[in-house]
Short mmCIF file of C-alpha atoms and ligand atoms in Angstrom, two decimals:
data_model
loop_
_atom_site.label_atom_id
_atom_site.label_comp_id
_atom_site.label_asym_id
_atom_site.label_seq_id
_atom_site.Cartn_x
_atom_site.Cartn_y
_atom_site.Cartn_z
CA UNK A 1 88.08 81.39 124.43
CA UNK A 2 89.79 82.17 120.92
CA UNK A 3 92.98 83.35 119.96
CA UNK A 4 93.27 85.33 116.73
CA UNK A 5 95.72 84.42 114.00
CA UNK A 6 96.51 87.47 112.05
CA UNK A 7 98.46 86.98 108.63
CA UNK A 8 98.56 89.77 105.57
CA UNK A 9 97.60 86.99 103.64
CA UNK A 10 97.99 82.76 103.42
CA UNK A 11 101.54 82.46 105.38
CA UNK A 12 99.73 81.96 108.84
CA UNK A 13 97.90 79.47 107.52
CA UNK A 14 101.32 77.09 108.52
CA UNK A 15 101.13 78.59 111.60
CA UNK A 16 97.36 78.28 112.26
CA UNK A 17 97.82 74.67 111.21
CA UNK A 18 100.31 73.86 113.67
CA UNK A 19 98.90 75.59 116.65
CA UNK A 20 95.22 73.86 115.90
CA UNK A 21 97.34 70.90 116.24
CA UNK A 22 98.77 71.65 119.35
CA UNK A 23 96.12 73.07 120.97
CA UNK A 24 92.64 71.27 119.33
CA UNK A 25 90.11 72.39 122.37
CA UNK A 26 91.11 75.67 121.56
CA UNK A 27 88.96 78.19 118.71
CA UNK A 28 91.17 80.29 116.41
CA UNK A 29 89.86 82.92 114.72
CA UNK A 30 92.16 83.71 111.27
CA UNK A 31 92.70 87.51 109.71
CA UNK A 32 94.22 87.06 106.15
CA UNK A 33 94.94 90.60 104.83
CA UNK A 34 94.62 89.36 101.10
CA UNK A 35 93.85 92.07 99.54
CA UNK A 36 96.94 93.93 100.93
CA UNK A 37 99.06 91.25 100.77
CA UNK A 38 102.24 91.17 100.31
CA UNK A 39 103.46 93.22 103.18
CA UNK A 40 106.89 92.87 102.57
CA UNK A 41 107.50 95.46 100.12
CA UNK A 42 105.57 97.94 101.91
CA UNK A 43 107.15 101.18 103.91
CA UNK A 44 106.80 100.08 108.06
CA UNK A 45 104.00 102.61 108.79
CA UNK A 46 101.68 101.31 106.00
CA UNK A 47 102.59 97.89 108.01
CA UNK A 48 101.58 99.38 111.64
CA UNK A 49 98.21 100.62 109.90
CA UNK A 50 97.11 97.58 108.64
CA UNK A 51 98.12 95.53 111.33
CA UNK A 52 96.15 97.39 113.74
CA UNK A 53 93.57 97.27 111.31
CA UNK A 54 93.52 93.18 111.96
CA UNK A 55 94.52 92.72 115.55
CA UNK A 56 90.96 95.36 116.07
CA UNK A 57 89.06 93.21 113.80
CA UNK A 58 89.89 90.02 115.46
CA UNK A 59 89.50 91.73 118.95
CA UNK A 60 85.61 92.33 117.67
CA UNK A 61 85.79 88.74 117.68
CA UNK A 62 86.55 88.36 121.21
CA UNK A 63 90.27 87.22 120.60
CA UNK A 64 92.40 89.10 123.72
CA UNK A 65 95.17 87.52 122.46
CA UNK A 66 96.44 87.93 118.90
CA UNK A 67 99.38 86.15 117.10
CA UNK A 68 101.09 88.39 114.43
CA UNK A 69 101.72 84.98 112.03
CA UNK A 70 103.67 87.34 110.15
CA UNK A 71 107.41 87.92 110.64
CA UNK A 72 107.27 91.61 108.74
CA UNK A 73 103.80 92.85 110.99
CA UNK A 74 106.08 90.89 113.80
CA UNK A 75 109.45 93.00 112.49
CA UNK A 76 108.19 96.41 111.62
CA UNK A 77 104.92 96.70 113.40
CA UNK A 78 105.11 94.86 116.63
CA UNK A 79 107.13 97.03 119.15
CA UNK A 80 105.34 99.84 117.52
CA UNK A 81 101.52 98.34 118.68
CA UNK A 82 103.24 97.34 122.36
CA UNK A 83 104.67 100.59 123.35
CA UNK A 84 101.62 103.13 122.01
CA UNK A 85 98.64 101.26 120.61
CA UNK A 86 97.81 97.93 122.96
CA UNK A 87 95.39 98.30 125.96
CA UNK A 88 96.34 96.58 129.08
CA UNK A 89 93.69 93.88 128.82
CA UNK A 90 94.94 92.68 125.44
CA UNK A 91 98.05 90.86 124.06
CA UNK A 92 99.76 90.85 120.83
CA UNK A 93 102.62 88.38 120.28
CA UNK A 94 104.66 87.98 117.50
CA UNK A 95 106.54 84.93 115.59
CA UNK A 96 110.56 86.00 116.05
CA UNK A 97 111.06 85.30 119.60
CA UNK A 98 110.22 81.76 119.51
CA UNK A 99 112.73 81.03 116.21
CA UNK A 100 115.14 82.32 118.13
CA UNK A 101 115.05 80.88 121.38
CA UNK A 102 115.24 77.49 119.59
CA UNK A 103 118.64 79.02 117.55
CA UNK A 104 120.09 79.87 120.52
CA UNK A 105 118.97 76.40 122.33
CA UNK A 106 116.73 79.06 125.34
CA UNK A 107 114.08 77.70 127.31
CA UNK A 108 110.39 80.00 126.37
CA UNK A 109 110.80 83.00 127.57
CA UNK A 110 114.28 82.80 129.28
CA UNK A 111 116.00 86.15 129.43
CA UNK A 112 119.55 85.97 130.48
CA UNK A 113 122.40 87.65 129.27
CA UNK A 114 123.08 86.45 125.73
CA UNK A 115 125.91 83.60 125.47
CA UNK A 116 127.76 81.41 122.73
CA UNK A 117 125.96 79.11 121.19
CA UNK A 118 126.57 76.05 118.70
CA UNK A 119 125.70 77.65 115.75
CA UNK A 120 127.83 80.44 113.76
CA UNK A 121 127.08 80.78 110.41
CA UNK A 122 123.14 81.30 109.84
CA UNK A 123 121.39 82.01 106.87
CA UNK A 124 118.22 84.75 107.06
CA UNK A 125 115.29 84.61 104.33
CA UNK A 126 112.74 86.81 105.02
CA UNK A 127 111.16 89.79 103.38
CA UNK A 128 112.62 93.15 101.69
CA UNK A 129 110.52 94.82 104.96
CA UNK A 130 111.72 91.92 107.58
CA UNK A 131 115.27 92.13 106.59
CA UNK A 132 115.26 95.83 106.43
CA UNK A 133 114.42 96.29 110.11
CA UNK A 134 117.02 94.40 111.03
CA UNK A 135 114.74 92.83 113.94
CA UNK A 136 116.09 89.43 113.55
CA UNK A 137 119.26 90.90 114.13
CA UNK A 138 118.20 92.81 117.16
CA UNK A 139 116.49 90.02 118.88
CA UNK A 140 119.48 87.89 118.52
CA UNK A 141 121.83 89.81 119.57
CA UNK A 142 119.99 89.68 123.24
CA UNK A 143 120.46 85.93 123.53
CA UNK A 144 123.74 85.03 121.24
CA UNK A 145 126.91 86.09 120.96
CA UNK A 146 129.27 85.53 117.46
CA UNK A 147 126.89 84.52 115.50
CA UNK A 148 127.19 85.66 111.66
CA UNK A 149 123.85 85.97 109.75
CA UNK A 150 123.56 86.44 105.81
CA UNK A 151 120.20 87.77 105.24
CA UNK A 152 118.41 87.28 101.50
CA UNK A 153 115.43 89.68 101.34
CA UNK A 154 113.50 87.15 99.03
CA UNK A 155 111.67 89.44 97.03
CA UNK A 156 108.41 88.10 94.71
CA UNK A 157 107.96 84.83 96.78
CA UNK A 158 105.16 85.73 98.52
CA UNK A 159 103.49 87.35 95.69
CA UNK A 160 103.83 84.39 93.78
CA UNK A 161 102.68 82.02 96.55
CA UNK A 162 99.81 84.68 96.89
CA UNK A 163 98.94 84.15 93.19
CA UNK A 164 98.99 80.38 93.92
CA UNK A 165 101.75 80.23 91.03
CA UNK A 166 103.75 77.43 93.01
CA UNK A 167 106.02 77.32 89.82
CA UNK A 168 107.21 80.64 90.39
CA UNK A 169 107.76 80.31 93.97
CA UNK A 170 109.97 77.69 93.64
CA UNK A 171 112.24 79.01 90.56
CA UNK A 172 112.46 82.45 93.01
CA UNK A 173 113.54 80.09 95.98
CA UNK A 174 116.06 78.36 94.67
CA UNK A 175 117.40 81.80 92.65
CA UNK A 176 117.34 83.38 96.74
CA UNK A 177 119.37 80.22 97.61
CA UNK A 178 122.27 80.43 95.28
CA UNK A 179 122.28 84.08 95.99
CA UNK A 180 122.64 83.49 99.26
CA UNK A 181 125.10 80.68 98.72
CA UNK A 182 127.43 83.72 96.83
CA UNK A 183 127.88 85.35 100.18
CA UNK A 184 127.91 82.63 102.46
CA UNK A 185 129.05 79.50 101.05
CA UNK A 186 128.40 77.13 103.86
CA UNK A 187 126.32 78.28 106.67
CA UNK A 188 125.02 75.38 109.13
CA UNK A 189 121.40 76.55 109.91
CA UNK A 190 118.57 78.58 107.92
CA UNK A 191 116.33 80.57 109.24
CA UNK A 192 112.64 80.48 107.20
CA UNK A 193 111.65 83.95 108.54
CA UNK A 194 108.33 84.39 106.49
CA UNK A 195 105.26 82.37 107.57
CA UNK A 196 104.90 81.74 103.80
CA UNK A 197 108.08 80.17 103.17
CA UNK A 198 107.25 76.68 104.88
CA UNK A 199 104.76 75.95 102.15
CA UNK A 200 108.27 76.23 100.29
CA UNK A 201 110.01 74.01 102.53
CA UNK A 202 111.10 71.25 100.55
CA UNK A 203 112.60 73.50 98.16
CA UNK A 204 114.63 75.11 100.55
CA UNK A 205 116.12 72.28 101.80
CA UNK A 206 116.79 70.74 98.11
CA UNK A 207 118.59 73.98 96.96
CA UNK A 208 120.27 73.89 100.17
CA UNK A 209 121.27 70.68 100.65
CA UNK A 210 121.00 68.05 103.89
CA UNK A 211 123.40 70.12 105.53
CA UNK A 212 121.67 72.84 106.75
CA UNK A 213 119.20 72.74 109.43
CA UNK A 214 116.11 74.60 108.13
CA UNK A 215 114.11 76.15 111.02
CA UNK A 216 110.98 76.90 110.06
CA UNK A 217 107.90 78.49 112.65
CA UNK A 218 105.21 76.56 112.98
CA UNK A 219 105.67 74.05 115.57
CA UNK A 220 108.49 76.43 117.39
CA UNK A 221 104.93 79.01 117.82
CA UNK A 222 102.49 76.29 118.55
CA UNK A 223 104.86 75.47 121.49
CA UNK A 224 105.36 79.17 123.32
CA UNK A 225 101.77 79.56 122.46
CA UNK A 226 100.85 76.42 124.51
CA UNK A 227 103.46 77.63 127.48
CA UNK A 228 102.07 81.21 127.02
CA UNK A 229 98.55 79.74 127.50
CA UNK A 230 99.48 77.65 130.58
CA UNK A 231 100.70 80.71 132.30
CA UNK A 232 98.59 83.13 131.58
CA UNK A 233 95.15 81.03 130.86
CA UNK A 234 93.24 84.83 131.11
CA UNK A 235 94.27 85.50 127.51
CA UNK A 236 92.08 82.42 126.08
CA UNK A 237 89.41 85.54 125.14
CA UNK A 238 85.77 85.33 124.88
CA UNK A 239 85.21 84.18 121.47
CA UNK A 240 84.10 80.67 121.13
CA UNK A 241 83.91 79.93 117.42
CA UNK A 242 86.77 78.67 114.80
CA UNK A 243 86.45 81.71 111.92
CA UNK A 244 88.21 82.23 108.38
CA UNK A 245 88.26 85.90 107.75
CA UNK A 246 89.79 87.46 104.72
CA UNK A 247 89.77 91.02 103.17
CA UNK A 248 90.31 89.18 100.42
CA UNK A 249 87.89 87.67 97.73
CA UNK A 250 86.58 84.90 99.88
CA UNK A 251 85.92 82.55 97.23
CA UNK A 252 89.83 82.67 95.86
CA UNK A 253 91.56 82.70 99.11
CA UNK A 254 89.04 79.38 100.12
CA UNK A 255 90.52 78.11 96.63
CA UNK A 256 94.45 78.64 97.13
CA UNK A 257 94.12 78.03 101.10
CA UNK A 258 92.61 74.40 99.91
CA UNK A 259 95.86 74.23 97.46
CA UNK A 260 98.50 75.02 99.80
CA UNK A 261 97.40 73.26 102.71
CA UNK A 262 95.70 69.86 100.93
CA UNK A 263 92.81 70.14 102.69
CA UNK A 264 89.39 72.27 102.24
CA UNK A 265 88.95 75.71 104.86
CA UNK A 266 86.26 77.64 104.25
CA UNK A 267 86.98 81.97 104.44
CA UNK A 268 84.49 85.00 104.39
CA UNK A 269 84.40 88.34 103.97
CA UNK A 270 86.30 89.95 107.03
N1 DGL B 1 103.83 85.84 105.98
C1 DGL B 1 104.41 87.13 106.07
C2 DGL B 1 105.71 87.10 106.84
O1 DGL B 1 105.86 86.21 107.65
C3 DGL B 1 104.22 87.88 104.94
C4 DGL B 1 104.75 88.63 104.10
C5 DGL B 1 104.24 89.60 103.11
O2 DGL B 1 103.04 89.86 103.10
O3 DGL B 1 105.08 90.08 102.38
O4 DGL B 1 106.56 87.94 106.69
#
């Protein structure tokens, strides 16, 4: 009964974190992408190749449902894989939906006409690729009405964060901040749209103050994928063992996983 976790690289490792949390009797199998990683500055059908790539790998390994812990595979893959490339007996869900059901204050999976909500002013970091396909956008514009959002494609943070360089990471996050800041001075909530980013957290909310609400994924996926679970319980898969698979060199993604997430998991070869 395992669900795959599919990242292009270490990001999903928040996620995967959180949702192992959440949901301990449950086996997750995890697909880093290392060696392709970073998605972000790569054109959206290069994305939808390598996705697919992943989601069939970690269908080999009798996960029926797949995660996309990856807002760009979510952003310019994802609709892509529903409408032509998924077969009816599997699933492939992505990380947006969830994010923004919590913005907009929605119950999982509620689809009503969209509606005012508390928040006006939101701040987007994400990806050149995720803020290109304006999918954040999209998807909010179903639930919320009047709601401005400054997006910062945060280019080189996930390279760096790939390269375990946590220096570097955080002198490009706070340089994304104040860029952000020059267009939007004071927005009230900010959206961590990269499953990367909350291994940057902190640093987000020191460059932007206690002021902002900083949403980041993890626990707002652990919780739809627990509701998604209880209603459709067919999806656990057949898989039975937790995996680490990278297409990475196994040895250095073990290494910078143990890093980022302060405690030892073990990858091999995809
Ligand atoms: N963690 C991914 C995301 O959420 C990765 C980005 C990348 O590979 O550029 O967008």
């Amino acid at each position: 009964m395992a669900v795959g976790i599919f990242d292009s690289g270490l990001g999903g490792l928040t996620v995967l974190d959180a949702v192992s949390r959440r949901l301990p009797e449950v086996p997750f199998v995890y697909y880093g992408d290392n060696a392709h990683a970073p998605y972000g500055v790569r054109s959206a059908d290069d994305i939808f190749a390598l996705t697919c790539a992943g989601v069939e790998r970690l269908w080999q390994e009798g996960c029926d449902l797949v995660v996309l812990a990856c807002n760009t595979a979510s952003a310019a893959a994802l609709r892509r894989m529903q409408e032509t490339w998924v077969p009816a007996e599997k699933r492939v869900l992505g990380v947006f939906v969830p994010l923004i059901e919590a913005l907009t204050e929605r119950q999982w999976g509620d689809n009503s006409p969209p509606r005012e909500v508390a928040v006006k002013h939101v701040a987007l970091f994400a990806t050149p690729a995720t803020v290109a396909s304006r999918a954040f956008q999209r998807e909010l514009a179903f639930r919320a009405i009047g709601v401005d959002v400054e997006a910062q494609p945060c280019g080189g943070v996930v390279d760096a964060i790939e390269q375990g360089d946590e220096i570097l990471a955080e002198a490009l996050v706070r340089s994304h901040v104040e860029a952000l800041r020059r267009r939007m001075p004071n927005p009230e909530a900010a959206i961590l749209g990269c499953t990367h980013y909350p291994l940057m957290e902190k640093v987000f909310q020191e460059a932007l103050g206690p002021g902002v609400r900083v949403y980041s994924q993890a626990n707002l996926v652990a919780e739809s994928l627990a509701d998604y679970l209880t209603r459709h319980p067919e999806f656990h898969g057949t898989g039975s063992a937790t995996r680490y698979l990278t297409t990475g060199d196994p040895a250095s993604v073990t290494n910078k996983a143990t890093q980022f997430l302060r405690h030892r998991i073990a990858f091999e070869a995809a």
